[in-house]
């Protein structure tokens, strides 16, 4: 469901995304202290800025991507 909402949000706000299966990157997952999925992480200039775990709707995702 979260992926569907993200795809709709990307129609509104065209930003580059990278999807990662966290099972294949356990060290990275631990270094970012990810404890729940799905998670949407925002990076600026290659640096981690913030994350979102509550995918409550397309509008919230668009707002998150627009920051």
Short mmCIF file of C-alpha atoms in Angstrom, two decimals:
data_model
loop_
_atom_site.label_atom_id
_atom_site.label_comp_id
_atom_site.label_asym_id
_atom_site.label_seq_id
_atom_site.Cartn_x
_atom_site.Cartn_y
_atom_site.Cartn_z
CA UNK A 1 0.00 0.00 0.00
CA UNK A 2 2.82 2.42 0.87
CA UNK A 3 4.45 1.81 -2.50
CA UNK A 4 1.19 2.63 -4.30
CA UNK A 5 0.87 5.90 -2.40
CA UNK A 6 4.51 6.72 -3.14
CA UNK A 7 3.99 6.10 -6.86
CA UNK A 8 1.00 8.46 -6.87
CA UNK A 9 2.99 11.07 -4.94
CA UNK A 10 5.78 10.80 -7.49
CA UNK A 11 3.31 11.73 -10.24
CA UNK A 12 2.80 15.00 -8.36
CA UNK A 13 6.36 15.61 -7.15
CA UNK A 14 9.00 14.24 -9.52
CA UNK A 15 12.04 13.47 -7.36
CA UNK A 16 14.65 10.74 -7.75
CA UNK A 17 14.09 7.72 -5.55
CA UNK A 18 16.02 4.57 -4.76
CA UNK A 19 14.21 1.50 -3.46
CA UNK A 20 16.24 -0.78 -1.23
CA UNK A 21 15.48 -4.23 0.12
CA UNK A 22 16.84 -3.86 3.65
CA UNK A 23 17.40 -7.61 3.92
CA UNK A 24 20.37 -7.21 1.57
CA UNK A 25 22.06 -4.33 3.42
CA UNK A 26 21.99 -5.24 7.13
CA UNK A 27 25.02 -3.14 8.09
CA UNK A 28 23.59 -0.05 6.42
CA UNK A 29 20.21 -0.72 8.07
CA UNK A 30 21.89 -0.91 11.47
CA UNK A 31 23.99 2.19 10.86
CA UNK A 32 20.83 4.20 10.12
CA UNK A 33 19.06 2.58 13.10
CA UNK A 34 16.07 1.57 10.97
CA UNK A 35 13.59 -0.25 13.17
CA UNK A 36 10.43 -0.38 11.09
CA UNK A 37 9.36 -0.66 7.48
CA UNK A 38 8.15 0.77 5.26
CA UNK A 39 10.36 3.79 5.72
CA UNK A 40 10.86 6.78 3.47
CA UNK A 41 14.20 8.50 3.98
CA UNK A 42 15.12 11.92 2.64
CA UNK A 43 18.66 12.84 1.64
CA UNK A 44 20.06 16.22 0.58
CA UNK A 45 23.39 16.38 -1.25
CA UNK A 46 23.95 12.72 -0.38
CA UNK A 47 23.48 13.31 3.35
CA UNK A 48 20.65 11.74 5.35
CA UNK A 49 18.23 14.41 6.60
CA UNK A 50 15.08 12.75 7.98
CA UNK A 51 12.72 9.82 7.69
CA UNK A 52 9.01 9.08 7.56
CA UNK A 53 7.46 5.81 8.70
CA UNK A 54 3.78 6.72 8.90
CA UNK A 55 2.49 6.56 5.36
CA UNK A 56 -0.87 8.14 6.23
CA UNK A 57 -1.69 9.37 2.76
CA UNK A 58 -0.47 10.70 -0.54
CA UNK A 59 -0.67 14.33 0.65
CA UNK A 60 1.67 13.60 3.58
CA UNK A 61 4.14 11.87 1.28
CA UNK A 62 4.06 14.77 -1.21
CA UNK A 63 4.67 17.22 1.64
CA UNK A 64 7.59 15.12 2.88
CA UNK A 65 9.13 14.97 -0.61
CA UNK A 66 8.62 18.72 -1.09
CA UNK A 67 10.71 19.82 1.88
#
